[in-house]
Amino acid sequence: MKLQVSLFILLAVASASCVDIPDFSDTPVLYYNGISQDTQIDSVNGSPSGETEVVTITVDFEDGDGDLGATNAEVQDLDVFTKQYKNAPGWNLEANYRLVTMIKRKNGTWSERIMSGDSFKFFPRLKLDGKAGPIKGKLDLNARFLKSNSTVPTTVKFKATIIDRAFRISNEITTDTVVVPLLP
C-alpha cells in the first residue's frame, strides 16, 4: 500500500511537471489581430501646433527560437545593426518591421508605397533572457500621418512583415481599411 501511494505521488508530480512546449517555426509567423487609430495633438512650447493621426496595427506572432526585436543600443548602432537588416536577402530597410501603405485610388484600385516615416521601424527585444525558445504574443506596429491644410482624408490599408535577428522574414499580413490624412 505504501509503495502504491508513493508511486501515485511520483506519477502525479511527474505529470504535473510536464509542459507542452510549442513547436513553432524558427521563421516568425504573423496573424492579423486588428487596427485602430487615435488623433494626437502636437504641441510646441505648450501651444497646439497640429494633429497627428496614429494608426496602430496589432498582430499576433509566433516564433520558434524567440530571436525577435532589437535593443535600444542596437537600434542606435547604425553602422552595424541596421546595415545587417538592410543587407538581408529580400529586406531593403533599416528596420525590423515593414509597413507598406496601400492607398485606394478613385477608380477603386490600390497603389503601394513605403512612406518616408516607415523606413526606420523597430520593435524592442521580446525575449530578454537571450535563451533560444518559442514565444508568442502580440505586437503593436505604428504608422503616423500628419494633418495639414493640404491633406485629404484617404482610405488606406497596410501590409506588415517582420524580420528576426537571424534575418528570417515572416509572412505578410494585410489589415482592414482606415481613413487617414494624406497629401493628394
PDB file of C-alpha atoms in Angstrom:
ATOM      1  CA  MET A   1       0.000   0.000   0.000  1.00  0.00           C
ATOM      2  CA  LYS A   2       2.832   2.381   0.893  1.00  0.00           C
ATOM      3  CA  LEU A   3       4.501   1.620  -2.446  1.00  0.00           C
ATOM      4  CA  GLN A   4       1.253   2.342  -4.338  1.00  0.00           C
ATOM      5  CA  VAL A   5       0.811   5.716  -2.602  1.00  0.00           C
ATOM      6  CA  SER A   6       4.451   6.631  -3.277  1.00  0.00           C
ATOM      7  CA  LEU A   7       4.106   5.564  -6.920  1.00  0.00           C
ATOM      8  CA  PHE A   8       0.873   7.574  -7.239  1.00  0.00           C
ATOM      9  CA  ILE A   9       2.528  10.702  -5.796  1.00  0.00           C
ATOM     10  CA  LEU A  10       5.566  10.251  -8.049  1.00  0.00           C
ATOM     11  CA  LEU A  11       3.359   9.885 -11.154  1.00  0.00           C
ATOM     12  CA  ALA A  12       1.223  12.885 -10.121  1.00  0.00           C
ATOM     13  CA  VAL A  13       4.303  15.087  -9.662  1.00  0.00           C
ATOM     14  CA  ALA A  14       5.830  13.860 -12.931  1.00  0.00           C
ATOM     15  CA  SER A  15       2.679  14.517 -14.940  1.00  0.00           C
ATOM     16  CA  ALA A  16       2.154  17.937 -13.332  1.00  0.00           C
ATOM     17  CA  SER A  17       5.681  18.979 -14.245  1.00  0.00           C
ATOM     18  CA  CYS A  18       5.214  18.082 -17.928  1.00  0.00           C
ATOM     19  CA  VAL A  19       4.647  21.199 -20.002  1.00  0.00           C
ATOM     20  CA  ASP A  20       3.899  21.036 -23.682  1.00  0.00           C
ATOM     21  CA  ILE A  21       6.477  23.196 -25.446  1.00  0.00           C
ATOM     22  CA  PRO A  22       5.016  24.645 -28.640  1.00  0.00           C
ATOM     23  CA  ASP A  23       6.636  23.555 -31.878  1.00  0.00           C
ATOM     24  CA  PHE A  24       6.749  26.867 -33.770  1.00  0.00           C
ATOM     25  CA  SER A  25       8.810  27.500 -36.871  1.00  0.00           C
ATOM     26  CA  ASP A  26      12.036  29.492 -36.349  1.00  0.00           C
ATOM     27  CA  THR A  27      10.723  31.791 -39.083  1.00  0.00           C
ATOM     28  CA  PRO A  28       8.281  34.210 -37.415  1.00  0.00           C
ATOM     29  CA  VAL A  29       4.594  33.827 -38.278  1.00  0.00           C
ATOM     30  CA  LEU A  30       2.120  36.731 -38.107  1.00  0.00           C
ATOM     31  CA  TYR A  31      -1.659  36.705 -37.741  1.00  0.00           C
ATOM     32  CA  TYR A  32      -3.715  39.860 -38.236  1.00  0.00           C
ATOM     33  CA  ASN A  33      -5.412  40.906 -34.995  1.00  0.00           C
ATOM     34  CA  GLY A  34      -6.801  44.407 -35.598  1.00  0.00           C
ATOM     35  CA  ILE A  35      -6.252  48.046 -36.479  1.00  0.00           C
ATOM     36  CA  SER A  36      -7.073  51.207 -34.538  1.00  0.00           C
ATOM     37  CA  GLN A  37      -6.331  54.894 -34.797  1.00  0.00           C
ATOM     38  CA  ASP A  38      -6.042  57.843 -32.479  1.00  0.00           C
ATOM     39  CA  THR A  39      -5.620  61.564 -33.070  1.00  0.00           C
ATOM     40  CA  GLN A  40      -2.822  63.197 -31.070  1.00  0.00           C
ATOM     41  CA  ILE A  41      -2.475  66.948 -30.622  1.00  0.00           C
ATOM     42  CA  ASP A  42       1.114  68.037 -31.228  1.00  0.00           C
ATOM     43  CA  SER A  43       2.426  70.988 -29.262  1.00  0.00           C
ATOM     44  CA  VAL A  44       5.344  73.387 -29.447  1.00  0.00           C
ATOM     45  CA  ASN A  45       6.144  75.217 -26.205  1.00  0.00           C
ATOM     46  CA  GLY A  46       2.770  74.132 -24.806  1.00  0.00           C
ATOM     47  CA  SER A  47       0.721  75.520 -27.725  1.00  0.00           C
ATOM     48  CA  PRO A  48      -1.114  73.234 -30.155  1.00  0.00           C
ATOM     49  CA  SER A  49       0.827  73.084 -33.432  1.00  0.00           C
ATOM     50  CA  GLY A  50      -1.067  70.405 -35.301  1.00  0.00           C
ATOM     51  CA  GLU A  51      -2.552  66.974 -35.230  1.00  0.00           C
ATOM     52  CA  THR A  52      -1.111  63.559 -35.970  1.00  0.00           C
ATOM     53  CA  GLU A  53      -3.194  60.518 -36.801  1.00  0.00           C
ATOM     54  CA  VAL A  54      -1.559  57.461 -35.198  1.00  0.00           C
ATOM     55  CA  VAL A  55      -2.564  54.111 -36.676  1.00  0.00           C
ATOM     56  CA  THR A  56      -1.812  51.000 -34.609  1.00  0.00           C
ATOM     57  CA  ILE A  57      -1.717  47.624 -36.348  1.00  0.00           C
ATOM     58  CA  THR A  58      -1.925  44.747 -33.862  1.00  0.00           C
ATOM     59  CA  VAL A  59      -0.546  41.378 -34.939  1.00  0.00           C
ATOM     60  CA  ASP A  60      -0.245  38.090 -33.099  1.00  0.00           C
ATOM     61  CA  PHE A  61       3.090  36.360 -33.605  1.00  0.00           C
ATOM     62  CA  GLU A  62       4.762  33.007 -33.058  1.00  0.00           C
ATOM     63  CA  ASP A  63       8.496  32.325 -33.252  1.00  0.00           C
ATOM     64  CA  GLY A  64      10.270  29.046 -32.553  1.00  0.00           C
ATOM     65  CA  ASP A  65      13.567  30.401 -31.243  1.00  0.00           C
ATOM     66  CA  GLY A  66      12.414  33.740 -29.806  1.00  0.00           C
ATOM     67  CA  ASP A  67      15.002  35.858 -31.607  1.00  0.00           C
ATOM     68  CA  LEU A  68      12.762  38.862 -32.201  1.00  0.00           C
ATOM     69  CA  GLY A  69      13.379  42.558 -31.626  1.00  0.00           C
ATOM     70  CA  ALA A  70      16.252  44.946 -31.058  1.00  0.00           C
ATOM     71  CA  THR A  71      17.724  46.660 -28.010  1.00  0.00           C
ATOM     72  CA  ASN A  72      17.981  50.457 -27.859  1.00  0.00           C
ATOM     73  CA  ALA A  73      21.768  50.193 -28.155  1.00  0.00           C
ATOM     74  CA  GLU A  74      21.440  48.080 -31.309  1.00  0.00           C
ATOM     75  CA  VAL A  75      18.990  50.497 -32.900  1.00  0.00           C
ATOM     76  CA  GLN A  76      21.413  53.367 -32.236  1.00  0.00           C
ATOM     77  CA  ASP A  77      24.352  51.492 -33.799  1.00  0.00           C
ATOM     78  CA  LEU A  78      23.586  52.426 -37.405  1.00  0.00           C
ATOM     79  CA  ASP A  79      26.985  51.237 -38.621  1.00  0.00           C
ATOM     80  CA  VAL A  80      26.355  47.621 -37.676  1.00  0.00           C
ATOM     81  CA  PHE A  81      22.836  46.598 -36.754  1.00  0.00           C
ATOM     82  CA  THR A  82      20.693  48.381 -39.338  1.00  0.00           C
ATOM     83  CA  LYS A  83      23.141  47.660 -42.165  1.00  0.00           C
ATOM     84  CA  GLN A  84      22.751  43.966 -41.372  1.00  0.00           C
ATOM     85  CA  TYR A  85      18.980  44.274 -41.762  1.00  0.00           C
ATOM     86  CA  LYS A  86      19.332  46.361 -44.903  1.00  0.00           C
ATOM     87  CA  ASN A  87      21.579  43.732 -46.487  1.00  0.00           C
ATOM     88  CA  ALA A  88      19.368  40.769 -45.548  1.00  0.00           C
ATOM     89  CA  PRO A  89      18.101  38.983 -48.689  1.00  0.00           C
ATOM     90  CA  GLY A  90      14.616  40.271 -49.534  1.00  0.00           C
ATOM     91  CA  TRP A  91      14.793  43.108 -46.995  1.00  0.00           C
ATOM     92  CA  ASN A  92      15.740  46.611 -48.115  1.00  0.00           C
ATOM     93  CA  LEU A  93      15.009  48.642 -44.982  1.00  0.00           C
ATOM     94  CA  GLU A  94      16.919  49.623 -41.881  1.00  0.00           C
ATOM     95  CA  ALA A  95      14.128  48.218 -39.697  1.00  0.00           C
ATOM     96  CA  ASN A  96      12.862  45.038 -38.080  1.00  0.00           C
ATOM     97  CA  TYR A  97       9.338  45.540 -39.341  1.00  0.00           C
ATOM     98  CA  ARG A  98       7.993  46.767 -42.636  1.00  0.00           C
ATOM     99  CA  LEU A  99       4.749  48.580 -43.291  1.00  0.00           C
ATOM    100  CA  VAL A 100       3.598  49.022 -46.854  1.00  0.00           C
ATOM    101  CA  THR A 101       0.816  51.609 -47.142  1.00  0.00           C
ATOM    102  CA  MET A 102      -1.805  50.658 -49.713  1.00  0.00           C
ATOM    103  CA  ILE A 103      -3.651  53.764 -50.936  1.00  0.00           C
ATOM    104  CA  LYS A 104      -7.089  53.428 -52.500  1.00  0.00           C
ATOM    105  CA  ARG A 105      -7.349  55.349 -55.773  1.00  0.00           C
ATOM    106  CA  LYS A 106     -10.509  56.998 -57.058  1.00  0.00           C
ATOM    107  CA  ASN A 107     -11.018  54.173 -59.568  1.00  0.00           C
ATOM    108  CA  GLY A 108     -11.002  51.581 -56.752  1.00  0.00           C
ATOM    109  CA  THR A 109      -7.516  50.179 -57.427  1.00  0.00           C
ATOM    110  CA  TRP A 110      -4.705  50.262 -54.858  1.00  0.00           C
ATOM    111  CA  SER A 111      -1.231  51.749 -55.098  1.00  0.00           C
ATOM    112  CA  GLU A 112       1.503  50.666 -52.700  1.00  0.00           C
ATOM    113  CA  ARG A 113       4.368  52.577 -51.144  1.00  0.00           C
ATOM    114  CA  ILE A 114       6.559  52.663 -48.098  1.00  0.00           C
ATOM    115  CA  MET A 115       6.029  56.065 -46.547  1.00  0.00           C
ATOM    116  CA  SER A 116       9.144  58.052 -45.591  1.00  0.00           C
ATOM    117  CA  GLY A 117       8.461  57.613 -41.868  1.00  0.00           C
ATOM    118  CA  ASP A 118       8.132  53.840 -42.268  1.00  0.00           C
ATOM    119  CA  SER A 119      11.661  53.078 -43.432  1.00  0.00           C
ATOM    120  CA  PHE A 120      13.187  53.020 -39.929  1.00  0.00           C
ATOM    121  CA  LYS A 121      10.867  50.932 -37.699  1.00  0.00           C
ATOM    122  CA  PHE A 122      11.929  48.803 -34.742  1.00  0.00           C
ATOM    123  CA  PHE A 123      10.157  46.898 -32.009  1.00  0.00           C
ATOM    124  CA  PRO A 124      12.070  46.023 -28.810  1.00  0.00           C
ATOM    125  CA  ARG A 125      13.653  42.694 -27.835  1.00  0.00           C
ATOM    126  CA  LEU A 126      10.841  40.366 -26.831  1.00  0.00           C
ATOM    127  CA  LYS A 127      12.868  37.670 -25.067  1.00  0.00           C
ATOM    128  CA  LEU A 128      15.354  39.315 -22.750  1.00  0.00           C
ATOM    129  CA  ASP A 129      16.986  36.206 -21.253  1.00  0.00           C
ATOM    130  CA  GLY A 130      18.869  35.504 -24.502  1.00  0.00           C
ATOM    131  CA  LYS A 131      17.934  31.817 -24.430  1.00  0.00           C
ATOM    132  CA  ALA A 132      16.501  30.238 -27.560  1.00  0.00           C
ATOM    133  CA  GLY A 133      12.946  29.057 -27.137  1.00  0.00           C
ATOM    134  CA  PRO A 134       9.454  29.500 -28.536  1.00  0.00           C
ATOM    135  CA  ILE A 135       7.494  32.663 -27.884  1.00  0.00           C
ATOM    136  CA  LYS A 136       4.134  34.016 -28.953  1.00  0.00           C
ATOM    137  CA  GLY A 137       2.289  37.201 -28.219  1.00  0.00           C
ATOM    138  CA  LYS A 138       1.032  40.484 -29.657  1.00  0.00           C
ATOM    139  CA  LEU A 139       2.918  43.301 -31.337  1.00  0.00           C
ATOM    140  CA  ASP A 140       1.664  46.823 -31.977  1.00  0.00           C
ATOM    141  CA  LEU A 141       3.120  48.317 -35.158  1.00  0.00           C
ATOM    142  CA  ASN A 142       2.586  52.050 -35.676  1.00  0.00           C
ATOM    143  CA  ALA A 143       2.243  54.488 -38.552  1.00  0.00           C
ATOM    144  CA  ARG A 144       1.873  58.263 -38.185  1.00  0.00           C
ATOM    145  CA  PHE A 145       0.142  60.710 -40.524  1.00  0.00           C
ATOM    146  CA  LEU A 146       0.417  64.498 -40.046  1.00  0.00           C
ATOM    147  CA  LYS A 147      -2.721  66.527 -40.665  1.00  0.00           C
ATOM    148  CA  SER A 148      -2.413  69.832 -42.507  1.00  0.00           C
ATOM    149  CA  ASN A 149      -4.474  72.166 -44.647  1.00  0.00           C
ATOM    150  CA  SER A 150      -3.140  70.327 -47.718  1.00  0.00           C
ATOM    151  CA  THR A 151      -4.036  66.759 -46.667  1.00  0.00           C
ATOM    152  CA  VAL A 152      -7.253  64.998 -47.614  1.00  0.00           C
ATOM    153  CA  PRO A 153      -8.977  62.040 -45.944  1.00  0.00           C
ATOM    154  CA  THR A 154      -7.765  58.936 -47.800  1.00  0.00           C
ATOM    155  CA  THR A 155      -8.683  55.268 -47.446  1.00  0.00           C
ATOM    156  CA  VAL A 156      -5.644  53.087 -46.782  1.00  0.00           C
ATOM    157  CA  LYS A 157      -4.750  49.624 -45.568  1.00  0.00           C
ATOM    158  CA  PHE A 158      -1.382  48.147 -44.708  1.00  0.00           C
ATOM    159  CA  LYS A 159       0.772  45.127 -45.365  1.00  0.00           C
ATOM    160  CA  ALA A 160       3.015  44.194 -42.446  1.00  0.00           C
ATOM    161  CA  THR A 161       6.040  41.903 -42.186  1.00  0.00           C
ATOM    162  CA  ILE A 162       8.701  41.395 -39.504  1.00  0.00           C
ATOM    163  CA  ILE A 163      12.262  40.085 -39.658  1.00  0.00           C
ATOM    164  CA  ASP A 164      14.028  38.240 -36.840  1.00  0.00           C
ATOM    165  CA  ARG A 165      17.618  38.563 -35.651  1.00  0.00           C
ATOM    166  CA  ALA A 166      18.715  35.704 -37.942  1.00  0.00           C
ATOM    167  CA  PHE A 167      17.179  37.613 -40.916  1.00  0.00           C
ATOM    168  CA  ARG A 168      14.249  35.231 -41.399  1.00  0.00           C
ATOM    169  CA  ILE A 169      11.305  37.153 -42.832  1.00  0.00           C
ATOM    170  CA  SER A 170       7.771  36.430 -41.621  1.00  0.00           C
ATOM    171  CA  ASN A 171       4.689  36.019 -43.724  1.00  0.00           C
ATOM    172  CA  GLU A 172       2.884  39.200 -44.767  1.00  0.00           C
ATOM    173  CA  ILE A 173      -0.494  40.178 -43.298  1.00  0.00           C
ATOM    174  CA  THR A 174      -2.944  42.715 -44.728  1.00  0.00           C
ATOM    175  CA  THR A 175      -5.093  44.945 -42.498  1.00  0.00           C
ATOM    176  CA  ASP A 176      -8.601  46.259 -42.760  1.00  0.00           C
ATOM    177  CA  THR A 177      -9.023  49.798 -44.148  1.00  0.00           C
ATOM    178  CA  VAL A 178      -8.847  53.084 -42.237  1.00  0.00           C
ATOM    179  CA  VAL A 179      -9.069  56.724 -43.304  1.00  0.00           C
ATOM    180  CA  VAL A 180      -6.003  58.911 -42.732  1.00  0.00           C
ATOM    181  CA  PRO A 181      -4.847  62.380 -43.860  1.00  0.00           C
ATOM    182  CA  LEU A 182      -2.578  62.245 -46.938  1.00  0.00           C
ATOM    183  CA  LEU A 183      -1.333  64.738 -49.474  1.00  0.00           C
ATOM    184  CA  PRO A 184      -3.216  64.320 -52.780  1.00  0.00           C
TER     185      PRO A 184
END
